[in-house]
């Protein structure tokens, strides 16, 4: 039966690759069916090994990527339902159109494996494929500004209390974990082909135990922090977010959720991206303030926020700042602003990794005349900030800031010269339907494990969460619920190997896998000559 299935797969490699790509995406949240990812990757590796040349391997890789990214990124289509100027149907076209590009990277990995392991057996080919996949995912994270969403290794992230095999991220990095998943799939396939049932069962048992056993606090006790926080999820729905008639109600709901439950003294308050409907900085032409809820006065807007934060509090909130030239706004900043109890702005951060076609319209000169626009409301583009920064907040610690989508970029979420105590990840996940928020949360957990830092996520509609430095979700608020979380910011771990080396670490693993592939090939060749 297996031989017949293999023959059919080889007869229709493109269709088989497409289906395997879809199957592999089932390992990601919200489904979390990681065994299907292993099965799909094993089948895909075999299909590439059987391909007659690098061109057929490239075609198989491209079709795998097309199916894989179309399912994994289906949440993008939901974003178009909130943009009145573009038809909803365009969203369902946008997902496969984006996948046409993203599929290039699995094709690159397939070609790389075919070239490195030319003439090799399947074990050597699989090792080379794992190394090539690591390099291709790293390239995907930065080429054309990058789209790092859903690396393959995400399937190895466990439940909220058991981070699973992703616990090894400090030593391999996210892209290295993707390579390890491929190695595991290839190893199981090799053992099955040799009818090594005991070895196969052993590997599967180890992977299963790794996914479900709570290693984090089994041998080392859980440690609590010292900085009190209040994290707010106001449940501001995307369809109401930019409606001026809803602005005051949005602010009041957020404010009510923020009130001190008791006299805790010092307190860090966390509001989401789009958490404030007012412009908070002075110096803009008055017409820009007229739509604000605070009577058109940024000073009053800050004052009343200070009253909400209360004595001993400091707020970190998402906000929008403007860039003004000759009396007109020529750009905007997606920002986090720190405001103290007196309504004084004490620090700020500007988002660096902007979402193409979300926060700015790439190729505006060409696409705007054709009727295209960006998803975020408004006519001016957002401008990028300088990159990861650590805000010195005094008694409230050293805060690393990553706004929304920025958290998915492995190796680019902290200032390596100024390590923070925690990462604040405000987000508006109301765009992203049912699949986007759990995937977004999962990738924030990956960053926490890699960097050894807690991540605090405040979102408009969910999923908000407190993630400790081991990737354990200590508290969370589900989607579409207005609520708050109170507690102590979890402490940071010691700097990890990944926090020191960044993506040089997974690339080093890729080079090691390439070397092992070449070594395996040469050893097999020598044995052939001797015989």
Short mmCIF file of N, CA, C and O in Angstrom, two decimals, residues 410-480:
data_model
loop_
_atom_site.label_atom_id
_atom_site.label_comp_id
_atom_site.label_asym_id
_atom_site.label_seq_id
_atom_site.Cartn_x
_atom_site.Cartn_y
_atom_site.Cartn_z
N UNK A 410 12.65 36.91 14.54
CA UNK A 410 13.64 36.28 15.40
C UNK A 410 15.00 36.97 15.26
O UNK A 410 15.46 37.24 14.14
N UNK A 411 15.62 37.26 16.40
CA UNK A 411 16.94 37.88 16.39
C UNK A 411 16.93 39.38 16.19
O UNK A 411 18.00 39.99 16.10
N UNK A 412 15.73 39.98 16.15
CA UNK A 412 15.66 41.42 15.90
C UNK A 412 14.62 42.08 16.80
O UNK A 412 13.87 42.95 16.37
N UNK A 413 14.57 41.65 18.06
CA UNK A 413 13.55 42.19 18.97
C UNK A 413 14.13 42.93 20.17
O UNK A 413 13.38 43.55 20.93
N UNK A 414 15.43 42.89 20.36
CA UNK A 414 16.05 43.62 21.47
C UNK A 414 17.31 44.32 21.00
O UNK A 414 17.91 43.96 19.97
N UNK A 415 17.70 45.33 21.75
CA UNK A 415 18.97 46.01 21.53
C UNK A 415 20.07 45.16 22.17
O UNK A 415 20.12 45.05 23.40
N UNK A 416 20.96 44.55 21.38
CA UNK A 416 21.96 43.64 21.96
C UNK A 416 22.95 44.35 22.88
O UNK A 416 23.58 43.71 23.72
N UNK A 417 23.06 45.67 22.73
CA UNK A 417 23.98 46.42 23.58
C UNK A 417 23.34 46.87 24.88
O UNK A 417 24.01 47.38 25.77
N UNK A 418 22.02 46.73 25.00
CA UNK A 418 21.31 47.21 26.18
C UNK A 418 20.11 46.28 26.43
O UNK A 418 18.99 46.60 26.11
N UNK A 419 20.40 45.15 27.02
CA UNK A 419 19.40 44.10 27.22
C UNK A 419 18.30 44.58 28.17
O UNK A 419 18.59 45.07 29.28
N UNK A 420 17.03 44.47 27.78
CA UNK A 420 15.94 44.92 28.66
C UNK A 420 15.63 43.89 29.74
O UNK A 420 16.15 42.76 29.73
N UNK A 421 14.74 44.29 30.66
CA UNK A 421 14.25 43.37 31.69
C UNK A 421 13.05 42.58 31.20
O UNK A 421 12.78 41.49 31.70
N UNK A 422 12.31 43.16 30.26
CA UNK A 422 11.12 42.52 29.72
C UNK A 422 10.80 43.15 28.37
O UNK A 422 11.33 44.22 28.03
N UNK A 423 9.97 42.49 27.58
CA UNK A 423 9.52 43.00 26.29
C UNK A 423 8.03 43.29 26.37
O UNK A 423 7.25 42.42 26.80
N UNK A 424 7.64 44.50 25.99
CA UNK A 424 6.22 44.86 25.89
C UNK A 424 5.82 44.77 24.43
O UNK A 424 6.43 45.38 23.56
N UNK A 425 4.77 43.97 24.17
CA UNK A 425 4.31 43.73 22.80
C UNK A 425 2.84 44.12 22.67
O UNK A 425 1.95 43.27 22.69
N UNK A 426 2.56 45.44 22.56
CA UNK A 426 1.17 45.86 22.32
C UNK A 426 0.76 45.51 20.90
O UNK A 426 1.58 45.58 19.98
N UNK A 427 -0.49 45.14 20.73
CA UNK A 427 -0.92 44.70 19.41
C UNK A 427 -2.39 44.97 19.19
O UNK A 427 -3.17 45.05 20.15
N UNK A 428 -2.75 45.13 17.93
CA UNK A 428 -4.15 45.15 17.53
C UNK A 428 -4.36 43.92 16.65
O UNK A 428 -4.07 43.94 15.46
N UNK A 429 -4.85 42.85 17.26
CA UNK A 429 -5.08 41.60 16.53
C UNK A 429 -6.50 41.49 16.01
O UNK A 429 -6.90 40.43 15.52
N UNK A 430 -7.26 42.58 16.13
CA UNK A 430 -8.64 42.56 15.65
C UNK A 430 -8.75 42.38 14.15
O UNK A 430 -9.81 42.03 13.63
N UNK A 431 -7.64 42.62 13.44
CA UNK A 431 -7.61 42.43 11.99
C UNK A 431 -7.64 40.96 11.58
O UNK A 431 -7.99 40.64 10.44
N UNK A 432 -7.23 40.07 12.46
CA UNK A 432 -6.64 38.81 12.02
C UNK A 432 -7.52 37.58 12.14
O UNK A 432 -7.03 36.46 12.05
N UNK A 433 -8.82 37.74 12.37
CA UNK A 433 -9.71 36.59 12.37
C UNK A 433 -9.43 35.60 13.48
O UNK A 433 -8.95 35.95 14.56
N UNK A 434 -9.70 34.32 13.21
CA UNK A 434 -9.56 33.28 14.22
C UNK A 434 -8.16 32.67 14.25
O UNK A 434 -7.71 32.19 15.29
N UNK A 435 -7.45 32.69 13.12
CA UNK A 435 -6.15 32.03 13.04
C UNK A 435 -4.99 32.96 13.42
O UNK A 435 -4.00 32.50 13.99
N UNK A 436 -5.10 34.24 13.12
CA UNK A 436 -3.98 35.15 13.34
C UNK A 436 -3.59 35.31 14.80
O UNK A 436 -2.40 35.17 15.14
N UNK A 437 -4.53 35.61 15.72
CA UNK A 437 -4.14 35.84 17.12
C UNK A 437 -3.41 34.68 17.79
O UNK A 437 -2.39 34.91 18.45
N UNK A 438 -3.89 33.42 17.67
CA UNK A 438 -3.11 32.34 18.31
C UNK A 438 -1.73 32.15 17.69
O UNK A 438 -0.78 31.80 18.40
N UNK A 439 -1.60 32.39 16.40
CA UNK A 439 -0.28 32.30 15.78
C UNK A 439 0.63 33.43 16.26
O UNK A 439 1.83 33.23 16.50
N UNK A 440 0.05 34.61 16.41
CA UNK A 440 0.82 35.77 16.88
C UNK A 440 1.32 35.53 18.31
O UNK A 440 2.49 35.77 18.62
N UNK A 441 0.45 35.05 19.17
CA UNK A 441 0.84 34.73 20.54
C UNK A 441 1.93 33.67 20.56
O UNK A 441 2.90 33.78 21.33
N UNK A 442 1.80 32.66 19.73
CA UNK A 442 2.79 31.58 19.70
C UNK A 442 4.17 32.13 19.33
O UNK A 442 5.18 31.73 19.92
N UNK A 443 4.22 33.04 18.38
CA UNK A 443 5.51 33.59 17.97
C UNK A 443 6.10 34.52 19.04
O UNK A 443 7.31 34.60 19.20
N UNK A 444 5.25 35.18 19.80
CA UNK A 444 5.74 35.95 20.95
C UNK A 444 6.36 35.02 21.98
O UNK A 444 7.38 35.35 22.61
N UNK A 445 5.77 33.85 22.18
CA UNK A 445 6.34 32.87 23.10
C UNK A 445 7.72 32.39 22.61
O UNK A 445 8.64 32.18 23.43
N UNK A 446 7.86 32.23 21.31
CA UNK A 446 9.16 31.82 20.75
C UNK A 446 10.24 32.86 21.07
O UNK A 446 11.37 32.53 21.43
N UNK A 447 9.88 34.16 20.97
CA UNK A 447 10.84 35.21 21.26
C UNK A 447 11.22 35.20 22.75
O UNK A 447 12.38 35.43 23.10
N UNK A 448 10.24 34.95 23.62
CA UNK A 448 10.52 34.90 25.05
C UNK A 448 11.55 33.81 25.35
O UNK A 448 12.51 34.03 26.12
N UNK A 449 11.38 32.63 24.75
CA UNK A 449 12.29 31.51 25.01
C UNK A 449 13.67 31.81 24.43
O UNK A 449 14.70 31.59 25.09
N UNK A 450 13.72 32.28 23.20
CA UNK A 450 15.00 32.59 22.56
C UNK A 450 15.82 33.58 23.37
O UNK A 450 17.02 33.39 23.58
N UNK A 451 15.17 34.67 23.77
CA UNK A 451 15.89 35.76 24.42
C UNK A 451 16.00 35.57 25.93
O UNK A 451 16.77 36.28 26.58
N UNK A 452 15.24 34.65 26.51
CA UNK A 452 15.25 34.49 27.95
C UNK A 452 14.63 35.67 28.66
O UNK A 452 15.05 36.05 29.76
N UNK A 453 13.60 36.27 28.03
CA UNK A 453 12.96 37.47 28.56
C UNK A 453 11.44 37.28 28.62
O UNK A 453 10.86 36.68 27.71
N UNK A 454 10.79 37.81 29.66
CA UNK A 454 9.32 37.78 29.66
C UNK A 454 8.76 38.70 28.60
O UNK A 454 9.36 39.72 28.27
N UNK A 455 7.61 38.34 28.06
CA UNK A 455 6.90 39.15 27.06
C UNK A 455 5.50 39.43 27.58
O UNK A 455 4.78 38.49 27.95
N UNK A 456 5.13 40.70 27.61
CA UNK A 456 3.81 41.13 28.06
C UNK A 456 3.04 41.62 26.85
O UNK A 456 3.44 42.59 26.20
N UNK A 457 1.91 40.94 26.54
CA UNK A 457 1.12 41.29 25.35
C UNK A 457 -0.21 41.89 25.77
O UNK A 457 -1.03 41.23 26.41
N UNK A 458 -0.43 43.14 25.38
CA UNK A 458 -1.73 43.77 25.56
C UNK A 458 -2.32 44.01 24.18
O UNK A 458 -1.71 44.70 23.35
N UNK A 459 -3.49 43.43 23.91
CA UNK A 459 -4.10 43.55 22.60
C UNK A 459 -5.50 44.16 22.72
O UNK A 459 -6.10 44.15 23.80
N UNK A 460 -6.00 44.66 21.61
CA UNK A 460 -7.32 45.29 21.62
C UNK A 460 -8.44 44.28 21.88
O UNK A 460 -9.38 44.55 22.62
N UNK A 461 -8.34 43.11 21.24
CA UNK A 461 -9.43 42.13 21.32
C UNK A 461 -8.96 40.73 21.70
O UNK A 461 -9.77 39.80 21.71
N UNK A 462 -7.68 40.54 21.97
CA UNK A 462 -7.16 39.22 22.33
C UNK A 462 -6.28 38.65 21.21
O UNK A 462 -6.41 39.06 20.07
N UNK A 463 -5.36 37.81 21.59
CA UNK A 463 -5.18 37.18 22.90
C UNK A 463 -4.09 37.94 23.67
O UNK A 463 -2.95 37.99 23.20
N UNK A 464 -4.46 38.55 24.81
CA UNK A 464 -3.48 39.21 25.67
C UNK A 464 -2.89 38.17 26.61
O UNK A 464 -3.58 37.22 27.00
N UNK A 465 -1.62 38.36 27.00
CA UNK A 465 -0.98 37.32 27.80
C UNK A 465 0.24 37.84 28.51
O UNK A 465 0.88 38.81 28.08
N UNK A 466 0.59 37.15 29.59
CA UNK A 466 1.86 37.34 30.30
C UNK A 466 2.65 36.06 30.09
O UNK A 466 2.25 34.98 30.53
N UNK A 467 3.77 36.19 29.39
CA UNK A 467 4.61 35.04 29.02
C UNK A 467 5.92 35.16 29.78
O UNK A 467 6.58 36.21 29.73
N UNK A 468 6.30 34.13 30.50
CA UNK A 468 7.56 34.23 31.24
C UNK A 468 8.75 33.89 30.34
O UNK A 468 8.58 33.57 29.15
N UNK A 469 9.94 33.97 30.89
CA UNK A 469 11.16 33.84 30.10
C UNK A 469 11.40 32.42 29.60
O UNK A 469 12.33 32.19 28.81
N UNK A 470 10.57 31.46 30.03
CA UNK A 470 10.65 30.09 29.54
C UNK A 470 9.56 29.77 28.52
O UNK A 470 9.41 28.63 28.11
N UNK A 471 8.78 30.79 28.14
CA UNK A 471 7.72 30.59 27.16
C UNK A 471 6.42 30.08 27.74
O UNK A 471 5.50 29.74 27.00
N UNK A 472 6.32 30.01 29.08
CA UNK A 472 5.09 29.57 29.74
C UNK A 472 4.12 30.75 29.81
O UNK A 472 4.50 31.85 30.22
N UNK A 473 2.88 30.53 29.39
CA UNK A 473 1.86 31.56 29.48
C UNK A 473 1.29 31.52 30.90
O UNK A 473 0.51 30.62 31.25
N UNK A 474 1.68 32.48 31.72
CA UNK A 474 1.25 32.47 33.12
C UNK A 474 -0.17 32.99 33.29
O UNK A 474 -0.89 32.54 34.18
N UNK A 475 -0.56 33.95 32.47
CA UNK A 475 -1.92 34.47 32.50
C UNK A 475 -2.31 34.86 31.08
O UNK A 475 -1.45 35.24 30.28
N UNK A 476 -3.60 34.80 30.77
CA UNK A 476 -4.04 35.28 29.46
C UNK A 476 -5.52 35.66 29.50
O UNK A 476 -6.26 35.23 30.39
N UNK A 477 -5.90 36.48 28.55
CA UNK A 477 -7.30 36.85 28.35
C UNK A 477 -7.69 36.35 26.97
O UNK A 477 -7.04 36.70 25.97
N UNK A 478 -8.73 35.53 26.86
CA UNK A 478 -9.11 35.01 25.54
C UNK A 478 -9.62 36.10 24.61
O UNK A 478 -9.82 37.25 25.02
N UNK A 479 -9.84 35.73 23.38
CA UNK A 479 -10.32 36.67 22.37
C UNK A 479 -11.71 37.18 22.71
O UNK A 479 -12.53 36.46 23.28
N UNK A 480 -11.95 38.44 22.34
CA UNK A 480 -13.27 39.06 22.42
C UNK A 480 -13.81 39.12 23.85
O UNK A 480 -15.00 38.88 24.09
#
